Amino acid sequence: GESVGLHLPTLSVQEGDNSIINCAYSNSASDYFIWYKQESGKGPQFIIDIRSNMDKRQGQRVTVLLNKTVKHLSLQIAATQPGDSAVYFCAERQGSGYSTLTFGKGTMLLVSP
Amino acid sequence: GAVVSQHPSRVICKSGTSVKIECRSLDFQATTMFWYRQFPKQSLMLMATSNEGSKATYEQGVEKDKFLINHASLTLSTLTVTSAHPEDSSFYICSAATGDTNSPLHFGNGTRLTVT
């Protein structure tokens, strides 16, 4: 969903379920995408990245899917655990080198035991 | 690897005073560091890009005289909030580039600034 005002979209799941967090990015020229996890009071933690020449990449319990046609990115978390509860941000990089990242609005994931 | 340390994690100061926040890359050299600001329930907003040995590049709308950035070495960048006001209260986060442009940015754990 889209964020409205100061309210983060929230995804609530049960422990053990699979979670899918979505992100729409803005620039068709972006070539590099990253998912970050941010726990309360902490900085963003790298989860997984993907380049624009790929459409899928898998990590441990996580999969990122990239659909360049519709400028859409998703993060799939398998067997979600309470420790996965956090805010998840997608970020896109526009250009090469040390070009800065642009962060999406974020999605709060709440995992119930 | 690629650990970024930020200090302090939390600071409270009075209006009109200045506060310095440090960002260190612990196990790598960072020619470029970035400073972000984050308000509650919002995303990270880039404030400035800090390059070792040169002046920082500030994003539009960020006052360079208020947010002083110094990147004097390859492992340390500092952000000084000068003449702080309550509206400067926020969560400030730094990140550092490892030198491999194909790698993600790594972030510090942020500094919660409260100006009273």
PDB file of C-alpha atoms in Angstrom:
ATOM      1  CA  GLY A   1       0.000   0.000   0.000  1.00  0.00           C
ATOM      2  CA  GLU A   2       0.968   3.653  -0.220  1.00  0.00           C
ATOM      3  CA  SER A   3       1.791   5.707   2.819  1.00  0.00           C
ATOM      4  CA  VAL A   4      -0.478   8.532   3.757  1.00  0.00           C
ATOM      5  CA  GLY A   5       0.881  11.404   5.787  1.00  0.00           C
ATOM      6  CA  LEU A   6       2.993  10.120   8.647  1.00  0.00           C
ATOM      7  CA  HIS A   7       1.484   6.658   8.736  1.00  0.00           C
ATOM      8  CA  LEU A   8       3.703   3.886   7.508  1.00  0.00           C
ATOM      9  CA  PRO A   9       1.926   1.110   5.638  1.00  0.00           C
ATOM     10  CA  THR A  10       1.900  -1.908   7.863  1.00  0.00           C
ATOM     11  CA  LEU A  11       1.961  -5.587   7.069  1.00  0.00           C
ATOM     12  CA  SER A  12       0.868  -7.888   9.862  1.00  0.00           C
ATOM     13  CA  VAL A  13       1.635 -11.590   9.589  1.00  0.00           C
ATOM     14  CA  GLN A  14       1.735 -14.655  11.769  1.00  0.00           C
ATOM     15  CA  GLU A  15       4.985 -16.319  12.670  1.00  0.00           C
ATOM     16  CA  GLY A  16       5.836 -18.909  10.048  1.00  0.00           C
ATOM     17  CA  ASP A  17       3.943 -17.176   7.243  1.00  0.00           C
ATOM     18  CA  ASN A  18       5.673 -15.833   4.173  1.00  0.00           C
ATOM     19  CA  SER A  19       5.781 -12.044   3.889  1.00  0.00           C
ATOM     20  CA  ILE A  20       5.858  -9.937   0.763  1.00  0.00           C
ATOM     21  CA  ILE A  21       6.786  -6.286   0.987  1.00  0.00           C
ATOM     22  CA  ASN A  22       6.351  -4.147  -2.103  1.00  0.00           C
ATOM     23  CA  CYS A  23       8.039  -1.029  -3.359  1.00  0.00           C
ATOM     24  CA  ALA A  24       7.449   1.171  -6.374  1.00  0.00           C
ATOM     25  CA  TYR A  25      10.518   3.049  -7.489  1.00  0.00           C
ATOM     26  CA  SER A  26      10.593   6.269  -9.390  1.00  0.00           C
ATOM     27  CA  ASN A  27      13.419   6.356 -11.882  1.00  0.00           C
ATOM     28  CA  SER A  28      13.568   4.008 -14.845  1.00  0.00           C
ATOM     29  CA  ALA A  29      17.283   4.782 -15.103  1.00  0.00           C
ATOM     30  CA  SER A  30      18.038   3.359 -11.645  1.00  0.00           C
ATOM     31  CA  ASP A  31      20.478   0.491 -11.939  1.00  0.00           C
ATOM     32  CA  TYR A  32      20.880  -0.804  -8.420  1.00  0.00           C
ATOM     33  CA  PHE A  33      18.369  -1.562  -5.706  1.00  0.00           C
ATOM     34  CA  ILE A  34      18.761  -2.429  -2.061  1.00  0.00           C
ATOM     35  CA  TRP A  35      16.461  -3.574   0.713  1.00  0.00           C
ATOM     36  CA  TYR A  36      17.227  -2.380   4.227  1.00  0.00           C
ATOM     37  CA  LYS A  37      15.728  -3.407   7.552  1.00  0.00           C
ATOM     38  CA  GLN A  38      15.483  -0.811  10.292  1.00  0.00           C
ATOM     39  CA  GLU A  39      14.679  -1.764  13.855  1.00  0.00           C
ATOM     40  CA  SER A  40      13.450   0.849  16.275  1.00  0.00           C
ATOM     41  CA  GLY A  41      16.177   3.269  17.305  1.00  0.00           C
ATOM     42  CA  LYS A  42      18.778   1.763  15.000  1.00  0.00           C
ATOM     43  CA  GLY A  43      20.270   2.487  11.624  1.00  0.00           C
ATOM     44  CA  PRO A  44      19.291   0.625   8.456  1.00  0.00           C
ATOM     45  CA  GLN A  45      20.723  -2.846   8.088  1.00  0.00           C
ATOM     46  CA  PHE A  46      21.504  -4.253   4.643  1.00  0.00           C
ATOM     47  CA  ILE A  47      19.391  -7.253   3.667  1.00  0.00           C
ATOM     48  CA  ILE A  48      19.813  -7.904  -0.036  1.00  0.00           C
ATOM     49  CA  ASP A  49      20.537  -6.077  -3.255  1.00  0.00           C
ATOM     50  CA  ILE A  50      19.858  -6.562  -6.937  1.00  0.00           C
ATOM     51  CA  ARG A  51      21.111  -4.989 -10.128  1.00  0.00           C
ATOM     52  CA  SER A  52      18.944  -3.899 -12.993  1.00  0.00           C
ATOM     53  CA  ASN A  53      20.238  -6.686 -15.246  1.00  0.00           C
ATOM     54  CA  MET A  54      18.600  -9.252 -12.967  1.00  0.00           C
ATOM     55  CA  ASP A  55      14.970  -9.910 -12.100  1.00  0.00           C
ATOM     56  CA  LYS A  56      15.419 -12.157  -9.096  1.00  0.00           C
ATOM     57  CA  ARG A  57      17.967 -12.731  -6.405  1.00  0.00           C
ATOM     58  CA  GLN A  58      17.832 -15.021  -3.407  1.00  0.00           C
ATOM     59  CA  GLY A  59      19.459 -14.858  -0.043  1.00  0.00           C
ATOM     60  CA  GLN A  60      18.919 -16.667   3.199  1.00  0.00           C
ATOM     61  CA  ARG A  61      15.120 -16.711   3.695  1.00  0.00           C
ATOM     62  CA  VAL A  62      14.801 -13.620   1.501  1.00  0.00           C
ATOM     63  CA  THR A  63      14.155 -13.129  -2.185  1.00  0.00           C
ATOM     64  CA  VAL A  64      14.089  -9.864  -4.094  1.00  0.00           C
ATOM     65  CA  LEU A  65      12.133  -9.567  -7.318  1.00  0.00           C
ATOM     66  CA  LEU A  66      12.594  -6.733  -9.776  1.00  0.00           C
ATOM     67  CA  ASN A  67      10.084  -5.821 -12.458  1.00  0.00           C
ATOM     68  CA  LYS A  68      11.569  -3.022 -14.505  1.00  0.00           C
ATOM     69  CA  THR A  69       8.567  -2.808 -16.795  1.00  0.00           C
ATOM     70  CA  VAL A  70       6.373  -1.479 -14.025  1.00  0.00           C
ATOM     71  CA  LYS A  71       9.205  -0.172 -11.821  1.00  0.00           C
ATOM     72  CA  HIS A  72       8.346  -2.501  -8.992  1.00  0.00           C
ATOM     73  CA  LEU A  73      10.497  -4.202  -6.409  1.00  0.00           C
ATOM     74  CA  SER A  74       9.439  -6.753  -3.828  1.00  0.00           C
ATOM     75  CA  LEU A  75      11.012  -8.444  -0.852  1.00  0.00           C
ATOM     76  CA  GLN A  76       9.820 -11.896   0.079  1.00  0.00           C
ATOM     77  CA  ILE A  77      10.637 -13.253   3.520  1.00  0.00           C
ATOM     78  CA  ALA A  78      10.086 -16.949   4.029  1.00  0.00           C
ATOM     79  CA  ALA A  79       8.958 -18.396   7.344  1.00  0.00           C
ATOM     80  CA  THR A  80       8.712 -14.974   8.961  1.00  0.00           C
ATOM     81  CA  GLN A  81       9.913 -14.784  12.559  1.00  0.00           C
ATOM     82  CA  PRO A  82       9.161 -12.281  15.340  1.00  0.00           C
ATOM     83  CA  GLY A  83      12.718 -10.998  14.946  1.00  0.00           C
ATOM     84  CA  ASP A  84      11.836  -9.893  11.434  1.00  0.00           C
ATOM     85  CA  SER A  85       9.525  -7.225  12.860  1.00  0.00           C
ATOM     86  CA  ALA A  86      10.941  -3.905  11.698  1.00  0.00           C
ATOM     87  CA  VAL A  87      10.518  -1.201   9.079  1.00  0.00           C
ATOM     88  CA  TYR A  88      11.719  -2.218   5.632  1.00  0.00           C
ATOM     89  CA  PHE A  89      12.949   0.322   3.104  1.00  0.00           C
ATOM     90  CA  CYS A  90      13.750  -0.150  -0.526  1.00  0.00           C
ATOM     91  CA  ALA A  91      16.392   2.130  -1.971  1.00  0.00           C
ATOM     92  CA  GLU A  92      17.313   2.869  -5.559  1.00  0.00           C
ATOM     93  CA  ARG A  93      20.543   4.206  -6.909  1.00  0.00           C
ATOM     94  CA  GLN A  94      20.416   6.516  -9.841  1.00  0.00           C
ATOM     95  CA  GLY A  95      23.687   6.521 -11.673  1.00  0.00           C
ATOM     96  CA  SER A  96      27.055   4.959 -11.074  1.00  0.00           C
ATOM     97  CA  GLY A  97      29.823   5.422  -8.578  1.00  0.00           C
ATOM     98  CA  TYR A  98      28.953   6.935  -5.255  1.00  0.00           C
ATOM     99  CA  SER A  99      25.644   8.263  -6.438  1.00  0.00           C
ATOM    100  CA  THR A 100      23.388   8.604  -3.500  1.00  0.00           C
ATOM    101  CA  LEU A 101      20.541   6.317  -2.708  1.00  0.00           C
ATOM    102  CA  THR A 102      16.930   7.399  -2.712  1.00  0.00           C
ATOM    103  CA  PHE A 103      14.856   5.669  -0.075  1.00  0.00           C
ATOM    104  CA  GLY A 104      11.262   4.624  -0.398  1.00  0.00           C
ATOM    105  CA  LYS A 105       8.700   5.455   2.274  1.00  0.00           C
ATOM    106  CA  GLY A 106       9.058   2.206   4.173  1.00  0.00           C
ATOM    107  CA  THR A 107       6.768  -0.594   5.309  1.00  0.00           C
ATOM    108  CA  MET A 108       6.380  -1.744   8.866  1.00  0.00           C
ATOM    109  CA  LEU A 109       6.314  -5.516   9.257  1.00  0.00           C
ATOM    110  CA  LEU A 110       4.672  -6.845  12.421  1.00  0.00           C
ATOM    111  CA  VAL A 111       5.079 -10.525  13.136  1.00  0.00           C
ATOM    112  CA  SER A 112       2.847 -12.113  15.723  1.00  0.00           C
ATOM    113  CA  PRO A 113       3.988 -15.253  17.527  1.00  0.00           C
TER     114      PRO A 113
ATOM    115  CA  GLY B   1      33.320  -6.212   7.727  1.00  0.00           C
ATOM    116  CA  ALA B   2      32.146  -2.722   6.748  1.00  0.00           C
ATOM    117  CA  VAL B   3      31.216  -1.580  10.225  1.00  0.00           C
ATOM    118  CA  VAL B   4      30.173   2.014  10.726  1.00  0.00           C
ATOM    119  CA  SER B   5      30.157   3.410  14.244  1.00  0.00           C
ATOM    120  CA  GLN B   6      28.254   6.513  15.241  1.00  0.00           C
ATOM    121  CA  HIS B   7      28.612   8.437  18.485  1.00  0.00           C
ATOM    122  CA  PRO B   8      26.809   9.455  20.583  1.00  0.00           C
ATOM    123  CA  SER B   9      23.749   7.278  20.205  1.00  0.00           C
ATOM    124  CA  ARG B  10      21.645   9.750  22.122  1.00  0.00           C
ATOM    125  CA  VAL B  11      22.143  13.377  23.102  1.00  0.00           C
ATOM    126  CA  ILE B  12      20.029  16.025  24.763  1.00  0.00           C
ATOM    127  CA  CYS B  13      21.060  19.651  24.506  1.00  0.00           C
ATOM    128  CA  LYS B  14      19.637  23.069  25.220  1.00  0.00           C
ATOM    129  CA  SER B  15      18.503  25.504  22.557  1.00  0.00           C
ATOM    130  CA  GLY B  16      21.326  27.627  21.258  1.00  0.00           C
ATOM    131  CA  THR B  17      24.082  25.142  21.946  1.00  0.00           C
ATOM    132  CA  SER B  18      26.005  23.085  19.402  1.00  0.00           C
ATOM    133  CA  VAL B  19      26.257  19.333  19.187  1.00  0.00           C
ATOM    134  CA  LYS B  20      28.853  17.238  17.379  1.00  0.00           C
ATOM    135  CA  ILE B  21      28.095  13.769  16.044  1.00  0.00           C
ATOM    136  CA  GLU B  22      30.881  11.447  14.945  1.00  0.00           C
ATOM    137  CA  CYS B  23      30.780   8.798  12.251  1.00  0.00           C
ATOM    138  CA  ARG B  24      33.627   6.324  11.961  1.00  0.00           C
ATOM    139  CA  SER B  25      34.338   3.524   9.546  1.00  0.00           C
ATOM    140  CA  LEU B  26      35.947   0.884  11.754  1.00  0.00           C
ATOM    141  CA  ASP B  27      37.407  -1.635   9.366  1.00  0.00           C
ATOM    142  CA  PHE B  28      37.640   0.183   6.064  1.00  0.00           C
ATOM    143  CA  GLN B  29      38.547   3.531   4.629  1.00  0.00           C
ATOM    144  CA  ALA B  30      35.662   5.664   3.495  1.00  0.00           C
ATOM    145  CA  THR B  31      36.389   8.383   0.999  1.00  0.00           C
ATOM    146  CA  THR B  32      32.709   9.259   0.986  1.00  0.00           C
ATOM    147  CA  MET B  33      30.256   9.431   3.865  1.00  0.00           C
ATOM    148  CA  PHE B  34      26.637  10.474   3.806  1.00  0.00           C
ATOM    149  CA  TRP B  35      24.520  12.151   6.470  1.00  0.00           C
ATOM    150  CA  TYR B  36      20.808  11.492   6.700  1.00  0.00           C
ATOM    151  CA  ARG B  37      18.024  12.800   8.852  1.00  0.00           C
ATOM    152  CA  GLN B  38      14.941  10.810   9.787  1.00  0.00           C
ATOM    153  CA  PHE B  39      11.759  12.008  11.458  1.00  0.00           C
ATOM    154  CA  PRO B  40       9.438   9.551  13.231  1.00  0.00           C
ATOM    155  CA  LYS B  41       7.630   7.185  10.893  1.00  0.00           C
ATOM    156  CA  GLN B  42       9.328   8.702   7.890  1.00  0.00           C
ATOM    157  CA  SER B  43      12.026   7.685   5.503  1.00  0.00           C
ATOM    158  CA  LEU B  44      15.658   8.740   5.469  1.00  0.00           C
ATOM    159  CA  MET B  45      16.354  12.085   3.863  1.00  0.00           C
ATOM    160  CA  LEU B  46      19.831  12.819   2.612  1.00  0.00           C
ATOM    161  CA  MET B  47      21.309  15.974   4.101  1.00  0.00           C
ATOM    162  CA  ALA B  48      24.808  16.038   2.667  1.00  0.00           C
ATOM    163  CA  THR B  49      27.599  14.064   1.086  1.00  0.00           C
ATOM    164  CA  SER B  50      30.944  14.251   2.808  1.00  0.00           C
ATOM    165  CA  ASN B  51      34.149  13.715   0.864  1.00  0.00           C
ATOM    166  CA  GLU B  52      37.470  13.282   2.608  1.00  0.00           C
ATOM    167  CA  GLY B  53      39.622  16.331   2.243  1.00  0.00           C
ATOM    168  CA  SER B  54      37.068  18.508   0.503  1.00  0.00           C
ATOM    169  CA  LYS B  55      33.935  20.468   1.223  1.00  0.00           C
ATOM    170  CA  ALA B  56      30.703  18.633   1.754  1.00  0.00           C
ATOM    171  CA  THR B  57      27.920  18.775  -0.790  1.00  0.00           C
ATOM    172  CA  TYR B  58      24.598  19.742   0.748  1.00  0.00           C
ATOM    173  CA  GLU B  59      21.158  18.829  -0.496  1.00  0.00           C
ATOM    174  CA  GLN B  60      18.731  21.544  -1.398  1.00  0.00           C
ATOM    175  CA  GLY B  61      17.178  23.128   1.645  1.00  0.00           C
ATOM    176  CA  VAL B  62      19.892  22.030   4.079  1.00  0.00           C
ATOM    177  CA  GLU B  63      21.715  24.962   5.656  1.00  0.00           C
ATOM    178  CA  LYS B  64      25.431  24.394   5.430  1.00  0.00           C
ATOM    179  CA  ASP B  65      26.173  26.959   8.128  1.00  0.00           C
ATOM    180  CA  LYS B  66      23.862  25.183  10.517  1.00  0.00           C
ATOM    181  CA  PHE B  67      24.963  21.640   9.787  1.00  0.00           C
ATOM    182  CA  LEU B  68      28.726  21.742   9.638  1.00  0.00           C
ATOM    183  CA  ILE B  69      30.378  18.691   8.185  1.00  0.00           C
ATOM    184  CA  ASN B  70      34.035  17.820   8.467  1.00  0.00           C
ATOM    185  CA  HIS B  71      35.650  14.778   6.864  1.00  0.00           C
ATOM    186  CA  ALA B  72      39.243  15.165   7.904  1.00  0.00           C
ATOM    187  CA  SER B  73      40.333  11.553   7.587  1.00  0.00           C
ATOM    188  CA  LEU B  74      39.394   8.418   5.693  1.00  0.00           C
ATOM    189  CA  THR B  75      37.722   6.969   8.760  1.00  0.00           C
ATOM    190  CA  LEU B  76      35.999   9.916  10.397  1.00  0.00           C
ATOM    191  CA  SER B  77      33.320  12.386   9.449  1.00  0.00           C
ATOM    192  CA  THR B  78      31.615  14.724  11.887  1.00  0.00           C
ATOM    193  CA  LEU B  79      28.327  16.575  11.772  1.00  0.00           C
ATOM    194  CA  THR B  80      27.949  19.589  14.033  1.00  0.00           C
ATOM    195  CA  VAL B  81      24.493  20.993  14.586  1.00  0.00           C
ATOM    196  CA  THR B  82      25.119  24.633  15.455  1.00  0.00           C
ATOM    197  CA  SER B  83      22.800  26.831  17.502  1.00  0.00           C
ATOM    198  CA  ALA B  84      20.377  23.968  17.880  1.00  0.00           C
ATOM    199  CA  HIS B  85      16.646  24.566  18.077  1.00  0.00           C
ATOM    200  CA  PRO B  86      13.850  22.193  19.086  1.00  0.00           C
ATOM    201  CA  GLU B  87      12.943  21.681  15.422  1.00  0.00           C
ATOM    202  CA  ASP B  88      16.404  20.189  14.909  1.00  0.00           C
ATOM    203  CA  SER B  89      15.394  17.310  17.152  1.00  0.00           C
ATOM    204  CA  SER B  90      15.583  14.228  14.967  1.00  0.00           C
ATOM    205  CA  PHE B  91      17.375  10.967  14.295  1.00  0.00           C
ATOM    206  CA  TYR B  92      20.627  11.551  12.423  1.00  0.00           C
ATOM    207  CA  ILE B  93      22.239   8.650  10.595  1.00  0.00           C
ATOM    208  CA  CYS B  94      25.517   8.414   8.747  1.00  0.00           C
ATOM    209  CA  SER B  95      26.622   5.941   6.129  1.00  0.00           C
ATOM    210  CA  ALA B  96      29.927   5.210   4.468  1.00  0.00           C
ATOM    211  CA  ALA B  97      31.019   3.964   1.079  1.00  0.00           C
ATOM    212  CA  THR B  98      33.642   1.221   1.126  1.00  0.00           C
ATOM    213  CA  GLY B  99      35.282   2.108  -2.146  1.00  0.00           C
ATOM    214  CA  ASP B 100      33.587  -0.663  -4.086  1.00  0.00           C
ATOM    215  CA  THR B 101      30.931   1.133  -6.073  1.00  0.00           C
ATOM    216  CA  ASN B 102      29.088  -2.136  -6.519  1.00  0.00           C
ATOM    217  CA  SER B 103      28.573  -2.508  -2.782  1.00  0.00           C
ATOM    218  CA  PRO B 104      25.707  -1.177  -0.701  1.00  0.00           C
ATOM    219  CA  LEU B 105      26.115   1.648   1.741  1.00  0.00           C
ATOM    220  CA  HIS B 106      26.593   0.628   5.360  1.00  0.00           C
ATOM    221  CA  PHE B 107      24.960   2.647   8.069  1.00  0.00           C
ATOM    222  CA  GLY B 108      25.743   3.669  11.588  1.00  0.00           C
ATOM    223  CA  ASN B 109      23.205   3.125  14.336  1.00  0.00           C
ATOM    224  CA  GLY B 110      22.091   6.717  14.374  1.00  0.00           C
ATOM    225  CA  THR B 111      22.062   9.529  16.904  1.00  0.00           C
ATOM    226  CA  ARG B 112      18.863  10.633  18.563  1.00  0.00           C
ATOM    227  CA  LEU B 113      19.120  14.395  19.116  1.00  0.00           C
ATOM    228  CA  THR B 114      16.677  16.117  21.440  1.00  0.00           C
ATOM    229  CA  VAL B 115      16.874  19.874  21.767  1.00  0.00           C
ATOM    230  CA  THR B 116      15.070  21.311  24.768  1.00  0.00           C
TER     231      THR B 116
END
